Amino acid sequence: MSTVENSNHRVPVSVLTGFLGAGKTTLLNHILTADHGQKIAVIVNEFGEVGIDNQLVVGADEEIFEMNNGCICCTVRGDLIRILGELMDAKRGLSDRKVDFDRVVIETTGLADPAPVAQTFFVDEEMAEFYKLDAIITMVDAKHAPQHLDEGHEAQEQVAFADVILLNKTDLVDEEELNKLEQRLRAMNPYSKVYRTHKSNIDSKHILGINAFDLDKKLEFDPGFLEEEHHDHDDDVTSIVMSDERPLDLNKLEDFLGMWLQDHGPDTFRYKGILNIKGVKQRIVFQGIHMLFESTPDREWRPDEQRKSEIVIIGRNLDEAWFQEQFSGCIADSAAQVT
């Protein structure tokens, strides 16, 4: 098995989303021209929107464009999985064109939310073996975001799916407005990292190679990140935090999950959590998108840490009372722990 196919050496993928005019194109050009020493494959919906025509080395009739800074640009004129597959074969040397790259950035212009892109790395086994979803990055226009969030579901969904939120165009509003908007964003998505930016300018180390989609990596770096203060808000998109220090019963939890996904799956955009299961020495990492989820054993609980189950759910029109009641019903009959 080659190193890139090893689970620890998969090609990281960053998904860039955000409302029209939020600054995605500017951020993309920052990424392409930054001195990060990496070769990046960029996938965009419509090449003309990227504004990097002058960097083209090969003709515009090609599906894959090579640029003079070592980056590659692919247009989404076809299916995303097909394009990712072509890049994969090109990197492996299995096609006529040999292309080398260290990571992929997908810009989701025109999509209501990044879920279809993110789901690609859950659904397709070959994609999951070769690529690794690193983070979903959402650009937010500080000037117009309140209006966008009030008027449309699309902007709310983009915030809901984010691992990193870039609150951009901060020079166009005052500090009070920024603080109010940031509080609103954190209420909608309590586990996303928020950075304030001007002209989409941010050090690439904050958005590339951050393992934000891998919950176990995030917890190792910041064990308390799920414990952000929770605020209620009248947005359609809200977050629910469920937590308990008592161990959970696995069978009850599976029943709860089955009802959850069947009845509420389409409305739960993102969810992440760490689970303390009765009779299991390891922490169980749990995360998903809509009706697609994964749970994996993590490291063993340390003797000096509090064993605690905690799940954050972000979605639309969620019945918090129902979720809390069902979660409480998953508590194991006996609180005995494995030591």
Short mmCIF file of C-alpha atoms in Angstrom, two decimals:
data_model
loop_
_atom_site.label_atom_id
_atom_site.label_comp_id
_atom_site.label_asym_id
_atom_site.label_seq_id
_atom_site.Cartn_x
_atom_site.Cartn_y
_atom_site.Cartn_z
CA MET A 1 0.00 0.00 0.00
CA SER A 2 1.39 3.39 -0.97
CA THR A 3 1.71 6.10 1.65
CA VAL A 4 -1.04 8.23 0.14
CA GLU A 5 -3.47 5.32 0.40
CA ASN A 6 -2.60 4.69 4.03
CA SER A 7 -5.30 6.01 6.35
CA ASN A 8 -2.74 8.28 7.99
CA HIS A 9 -1.55 9.71 4.68
CA ARG A 10 -4.75 10.40 2.79
CA VAL A 11 -4.93 13.59 0.74
CA PRO A 12 -6.64 16.26 2.87
CA VAL A 13 -9.62 18.09 1.36
CA SER A 14 -10.87 21.53 2.40
CA VAL A 15 -14.38 22.61 1.38
CA LEU A 16 -14.88 26.36 0.92
CA THR A 17 -18.40 27.72 1.04
CA GLY A 18 -20.14 31.00 1.74
CA PHE A 19 -22.83 33.34 0.47
CA LEU A 20 -22.36 35.27 -2.78
CA GLY A 21 -19.99 38.18 -2.25
CA ALA A 22 -18.64 36.90 1.05
CA GLY A 23 -15.05 36.77 -0.26
CA LYS A 24 -14.53 33.15 -1.37
CA THR A 25 -12.76 34.11 -4.58
CA THR A 26 -10.38 36.41 -2.75
CA LEU A 27 -9.62 33.73 -0.18
CA LEU A 28 -9.05 31.17 -2.92
CA ASN A 29 -6.55 33.45 -4.61
CA HIS A 30 -4.80 34.00 -1.26
CA ILE A 31 -4.50 30.23 -0.90
CA LEU A 32 -3.17 29.82 -4.43
CA THR A 33 -0.51 32.50 -4.07
CA ALA A 34 0.50 31.93 -0.43
CA ASP A 35 4.01 30.73 0.34
CA HIS A 36 2.92 27.47 1.99
CA GLY A 37 5.14 25.18 -0.06
CA GLN A 38 2.28 22.87 -0.98
CA LYS A 39 0.82 21.83 -4.30
CA ILE A 40 -2.93 22.35 -4.21
CA ALA A 41 -5.59 20.99 -6.53
CA VAL A 42 -8.54 23.39 -6.70
CA ILE A 43 -12.01 22.32 -7.80
CA VAL A 44 -14.51 25.09 -8.58
CA ASN A 45 -18.01 25.16 -10.06
CA GLU A 46 -17.36 27.69 -12.80
CA PHE A 47 -13.80 28.47 -13.68
CA GLY A 48 -14.56 32.00 -14.81
CA GLU A 49 -15.57 33.01 -11.31
CA VAL A 50 -12.15 32.29 -9.85
CA GLY A 51 -10.36 35.18 -11.49
CA ILE A 52 -7.09 33.34 -12.13
CA ASP A 53 -7.28 33.17 -15.92
CA ASN A 54 -3.97 34.99 -16.25
CA GLN A 55 -2.24 32.17 -14.36
CA LEU A 56 -3.26 29.52 -16.86
CA VAL A 57 -0.53 27.54 -18.52
CA VAL A 58 -2.66 25.24 -20.66
CA GLY A 59 -5.69 26.00 -22.79
CA ALA A 60 -9.17 26.56 -21.40
CA ASP A 61 -10.55 23.63 -23.35
CA GLU A 62 -8.95 21.25 -20.86
CA GLU A 63 -10.83 19.90 -17.86
CA ILE A 64 -7.75 20.16 -15.64
CA PHE A 65 -5.81 23.44 -15.70
CA GLU A 66 -2.21 23.73 -14.60
CA MET A 67 -1.12 27.03 -13.08
CA ASN A 68 2.32 28.52 -12.77
CA ASN A 69 2.37 28.36 -8.96
CA GLY A 70 2.16 24.58 -8.95
CA CYS A 71 -1.58 24.47 -8.34
CA ILE A 72 -4.15 22.71 -10.46
CA CYS A 73 -7.67 23.87 -11.20
CA CYS A 74 -10.56 21.60 -12.21
CA THR A 75 -13.95 22.80 -13.39
CA VAL A 76 -17.02 21.03 -12.10
CA ARG A 77 -18.57 20.43 -15.50
CA GLY A 78 -19.10 16.82 -14.51
CA ASP A 79 -19.67 14.77 -11.43
CA LEU A 80 -17.51 15.58 -8.41
CA ILE A 81 -16.62 11.94 -7.79
CA ARG A 82 -15.50 11.57 -11.40
CA ILE A 83 -13.22 14.61 -11.13
CA LEU A 84 -11.80 13.46 -7.79
CA GLY A 85 -11.24 10.05 -9.36
CA GLU A 86 -9.39 11.59 -12.31
CA LEU A 87 -7.16 13.54 -9.94
CA MET A 88 -6.56 10.39 -7.91
CA ASP A 89 -5.53 8.42 -10.99
CA ALA A 90 -3.32 11.28 -12.19
CA LYS A 91 -1.53 11.43 -8.85
CA ARG A 92 -1.05 7.67 -8.85
CA GLY A 93 0.30 7.79 -12.40
CA LEU A 94 -2.55 5.67 -13.70
CA SER A 95 -3.67 8.09 -16.42
CA ASP A 96 -2.13 9.83 -19.41
CA ARG A 97 -1.64 12.98 -17.35
CA LYS A 98 0.69 12.87 -14.34
CA VAL A 99 -0.37 15.38 -11.69
CA ASP A 100 1.11 15.79 -8.23
CA PHE A 101 -0.65 17.61 -5.40
CA ASP A 102 -0.58 17.65 -1.60
CA ARG A 103 -4.15 18.69 -0.87
CA VAL A 104 -7.46 19.61 -2.50
CA VAL A 105 -9.62 22.72 -2.04
CA ILE A 106 -13.21 22.52 -3.28
CA GLU A 107 -15.10 25.79 -3.72
CA THR A 108 -18.86 25.25 -3.63
CA THR A 109 -20.18 28.23 -5.57
CA GLY A 110 -23.85 27.80 -6.38
CA LEU A 111 -24.57 25.06 -3.84
CA ALA A 112 -27.09 25.79 -1.11
CA ASP A 113 -24.95 23.93 1.40
CA PRO A 114 -21.72 21.91 1.39
CA ALA A 115 -23.44 18.66 2.41
CA PRO A 116 -23.36 17.00 -1.05
CA VAL A 117 -19.62 17.61 -1.25
CA ALA A 118 -18.91 16.46 2.30
CA GLN A 119 -21.06 13.36 1.86
CA THR A 120 -18.84 12.28 -1.02
CA PHE A 121 -16.16 11.32 1.50
CA PHE A 122 -18.63 9.24 3.52
CA VAL A 123 -20.48 7.46 0.71
CA ASP A 124 -17.80 6.49 -1.80
CA GLU A 125 -15.41 3.90 -0.39
CA GLU A 126 -12.59 4.60 -2.83
CA MET A 127 -12.80 8.34 -2.19
CA ALA A 128 -12.75 7.71 1.56
CA GLU A 129 -9.60 5.60 1.24
CA PHE A 130 -7.70 8.16 -0.85
CA TYR A 131 -9.06 11.48 0.47
CA LYS A 132 -9.66 12.82 3.97
CA LEU A 133 -12.09 15.66 4.70
CA ASP A 134 -9.98 18.20 6.59
CA ALA A 135 -12.44 21.04 7.23
CA ILE A 136 -15.47 22.90 5.93
CA ILE A 137 -14.68 26.61 5.80
CA THR A 138 -17.54 29.12 5.56
CA MET A 139 -17.05 32.74 4.54
CA VAL A 140 -19.49 35.19 6.15
CA ASP A 141 -19.98 38.77 4.90
CA ALA A 142 -20.07 40.85 8.09
CA LYS A 143 -21.96 43.67 6.38
CA HIS A 144 -24.74 41.64 4.79
CA ALA A 145 -24.83 38.45 6.88
CA PRO A 146 -27.65 39.56 9.22
CA GLN A 147 -29.90 40.12 6.20
CA HIS A 148 -28.81 36.86 4.55
CA LEU A 149 -29.38 34.91 7.75
CA ASP A 150 -32.82 36.47 8.22
CA GLU A 151 -34.02 35.95 4.65
CA GLY A 152 -32.64 32.63 3.46
CA HIS A 153 -31.99 29.10 4.58
CA GLU A 154 -28.88 28.82 2.42
CA ALA A 155 -26.76 31.16 4.55
CA GLN A 156 -27.91 29.43 7.73
CA GLU A 157 -27.01 26.01 6.35
CA GLN A 158 -23.54 27.20 5.37
CA VAL A 159 -22.96 28.37 8.95
CA ALA A 160 -24.38 25.12 10.31
CA PHE A 161 -21.94 22.93 8.38
CA ALA A 162 -18.84 24.99 9.13
CA ASP A 163 -15.78 23.77 11.01
CA VAL A 164 -14.22 27.21 10.55
CA ILE A 165 -16.10 30.48 10.03
CA LEU A 166 -14.28 33.46 8.53
CA LEU A 167 -16.18 36.61 9.52
CA ASN A 168 -15.02 38.75 6.60
CA LYS A 169 -15.29 42.43 5.63
CA THR A 170 -14.96 43.44 9.26
CA ASP A 171 -13.96 46.95 8.21
CA LEU A 172 -17.50 47.65 7.00
CA VAL A 173 -19.23 47.36 10.39
CA ASP A 174 -18.55 48.63 13.89
CA GLU A 175 -17.40 46.57 16.87
CA GLU A 176 -20.87 46.33 18.40
CA GLU A 177 -22.34 44.90 15.20
CA LEU A 178 -19.44 42.46 14.87
CA ASN A 179 -19.87 41.21 18.42
CA LYS A 180 -23.62 40.76 17.93
CA LEU A 181 -23.11 38.86 14.67
CA GLU A 182 -20.38 36.67 16.11
CA GLN A 183 -22.61 35.77 19.07
CA ARG A 184 -25.37 34.82 16.61
CA LEU A 185 -23.00 32.63 14.61
CA ARG A 186 -21.76 30.90 17.76
CA ALA A 187 -25.36 30.26 18.84
CA MET A 188 -26.05 28.55 15.51
CA ASN A 189 -22.80 26.58 15.50
CA PRO A 190 -21.12 26.32 18.92
CA TYR A 191 -18.15 24.18 17.87
CA SER A 192 -16.94 26.13 14.84
CA LYS A 193 -13.81 28.24 15.17
CA VAL A 194 -14.50 31.89 14.26
CA TYR A 195 -11.86 34.22 12.80
CA ARG A 196 -12.41 37.86 11.89
CA THR A 197 -10.84 38.76 8.54
CA HIS A 198 -10.33 41.77 6.30
CA LYS A 199 -10.25 41.16 2.54
CA SER A 200 -10.24 37.39 3.25
CA ASN A 201 -6.70 37.64 4.57
CA ILE A 202 -5.81 34.83 6.99
CA ASP A 203 -2.75 32.69 7.63
CA SER A 204 -3.26 29.40 5.80
CA LYS A 205 -2.25 27.48 8.94
CA HIS A 206 -5.65 28.39 10.43
CA ILE A 207 -7.64 26.83 7.57
CA LEU A 208 -5.45 24.16 5.93
CA GLY A 209 -4.31 20.95 7.59
CA ILE A 210 -6.26 21.58 10.78
CA ASN A 211 -8.03 18.19 11.08
CA ALA A 212 -11.19 20.01 12.13
CA PHE A 213 -13.53 17.42 10.65
CA ASP A 214 -11.84 14.64 12.62
CA LEU A 215 -13.47 14.99 16.00
CA ASP A 216 -10.95 12.79 17.80
CA LYS A 217 -8.09 15.02 16.60
CA LYS A 218 -10.01 18.09 17.70
CA LEU A 219 -10.68 16.63 21.14
CA GLU A 220 -7.04 15.70 21.62
CA PHE A 221 -6.09 19.30 20.87
CA ASP A 222 -8.93 20.90 22.80
CA PRO A 223 -10.75 18.42 25.12
CA GLY A 224 -13.34 20.98 26.14
CA PHE A 225 -14.29 22.30 22.74
CA LEU A 226 -17.78 20.79 22.92
CA GLU A 227 -18.42 22.68 26.13
CA GLU A 228 -18.86 26.12 24.56
CA GLU A 229 -21.59 28.19 26.16
CA HIS A 230 -24.90 27.45 24.46
CA HIS A 231 -27.23 30.29 23.43
CA ASP A 232 -30.77 30.06 22.16
CA HIS A 233 -31.70 32.11 19.10
CA ASP A 234 -34.72 32.47 16.88
CA ASP A 235 -32.93 31.30 13.71
CA ASP A 236 -34.37 28.24 11.97
CA VAL A 237 -30.92 26.71 12.36
CA THR A 238 -30.11 26.06 15.99
CA SER A 239 -27.86 23.82 18.04
CA ILE A 240 -28.61 21.34 20.80
CA VAL A 241 -26.07 20.11 23.33
CA MET A 242 -26.79 16.82 25.08
CA SER A 243 -24.47 15.67 27.84
CA ASP A 244 -24.35 13.32 30.81
CA GLU A 245 -21.59 11.93 33.04
CA ARG A 246 -23.34 8.58 33.46
CA PRO A 247 -22.44 5.82 30.99
CA LEU A 248 -24.76 5.09 28.07
CA ASP A 249 -26.33 1.77 27.14
CA LEU A 250 -25.23 0.83 23.62
CA ASN A 251 -28.47 -0.89 22.62
CA LYS A 252 -30.60 2.01 23.83
CA LEU A 253 -28.31 4.44 22.03
CA GLU A 254 -28.63 2.51 18.76
CA ASP A 255 -32.44 2.58 19.08
CA PHE A 256 -32.33 6.34 19.69
CA LEU A 257 -30.06 6.84 16.70
CA GLY A 258 -32.38 4.81 14.48
CA MET A 259 -35.39 6.97 15.42
CA TRP A 260 -33.31 10.14 15.14
CA LEU A 261 -32.09 9.47 11.61
CA GLN A 262 -35.41 8.13 10.36
CA ASP A 263 -37.52 10.99 11.69
CA HIS A 264 -35.08 13.89 11.90
CA GLY A 265 -32.12 12.97 9.68
CA PRO A 266 -32.84 15.49 6.90
CA ASP A 267 -33.10 18.29 9.47
CA THR A 268 -29.88 17.50 11.35
CA PHE A 269 -27.13 19.06 9.28
CA ARG A 270 -24.09 18.30 11.39
CA TYR A 271 -23.50 16.45 14.64
CA LYS A 272 -20.41 15.59 16.60
CA GLY A 273 -19.84 13.98 19.93
CA ILE A 274 -17.83 11.88 22.30
CA LEU A 275 -19.58 8.94 23.95
CA ASN A 276 -19.02 7.13 27.24
CA ILE A 277 -20.45 3.65 26.66
CA LYS A 278 -20.98 1.24 29.54
CA GLY A 279 -18.49 -1.63 29.43
CA VAL A 280 -16.21 0.10 26.91
CA LYS A 281 -12.77 1.33 27.95
CA GLN A 282 -12.35 3.64 24.96
CA ARG A 283 -14.00 6.92 24.19
CA ILE A 284 -16.31 6.57 21.17
CA VAL A 285 -16.08 9.39 18.63
CA PHE A 286 -19.35 10.09 16.84
CA GLN A 287 -19.99 12.47 13.93
CA GLY A 288 -22.18 12.74 10.88
CA ILE A 289 -23.96 14.70 8.18
CA HIS A 290 -27.72 14.30 7.75
CA MET A 291 -28.32 10.52 7.70
CA LEU A 292 -24.69 9.53 7.17
CA PHE A 293 -22.61 9.01 10.28
CA GLU A 294 -19.57 7.22 11.62
CA SER A 295 -18.56 6.14 15.11
CA THR A 296 -15.06 4.99 15.92
CA PRO A 297 -13.24 3.89 19.08
CA ASP A 298 -10.74 6.47 20.26
CA ARG A 299 -8.11 6.27 22.99
CA GLU A 300 -8.91 4.83 26.40
CA TRP A 301 -10.33 7.13 29.03
CA ARG A 302 -7.58 8.42 31.28
CA PRO A 303 -7.84 7.71 35.01
CA ASP A 304 -7.69 11.42 35.81
CA GLU A 305 -10.40 12.61 33.40
CA GLN A 306 -14.14 12.85 33.86
CA ARG A 307 -15.94 10.32 31.65
CA LYS A 308 -18.71 12.20 29.96
CA SER A 309 -20.92 11.78 26.89
CA GLU A 310 -21.55 14.95 24.95
CA ILE A 311 -23.18 15.46 21.56
CA VAL A 312 -23.70 18.71 19.66
CA ILE A 313 -26.46 18.67 17.02
CA ILE A 314 -26.90 21.49 14.51
CA GLY A 315 -30.04 21.51 12.41
CA ARG A 316 -33.30 23.16 11.43
CA ASN A 317 -36.48 23.21 13.51
CA LEU A 318 -35.11 20.72 16.02
CA ASP A 319 -37.35 19.56 18.87
CA GLU A 320 -34.89 19.95 21.72
CA ALA A 321 -37.25 18.46 24.30
CA TRP A 322 -37.55 15.27 22.22
CA PHE A 323 -33.79 14.94 21.75
CA GLN A 324 -33.05 15.54 25.44
CA GLU A 325 -35.72 13.03 26.49
CA GLN A 326 -34.46 10.35 24.12
CA PHE A 327 -30.85 10.95 25.13
CA SER A 328 -31.77 10.63 28.82
CA GLY A 329 -33.40 7.33 27.99
CA CYS A 330 -30.03 5.99 26.82
CA ILE A 331 -28.48 6.12 30.30
CA ALA A 332 -27.38 2.64 31.37
CA ASP A 333 -29.38 1.01 34.17
CA SER A 334 -26.21 0.53 36.22
CA ALA A 335 -23.60 3.23 36.43
CA ALA A 336 -20.79 0.68 36.68
CA GLN A 337 -17.76 1.65 34.67
CA VAL A 338 -14.92 -0.38 33.25
CA THR A 339 -11.71 0.57 35.01
#
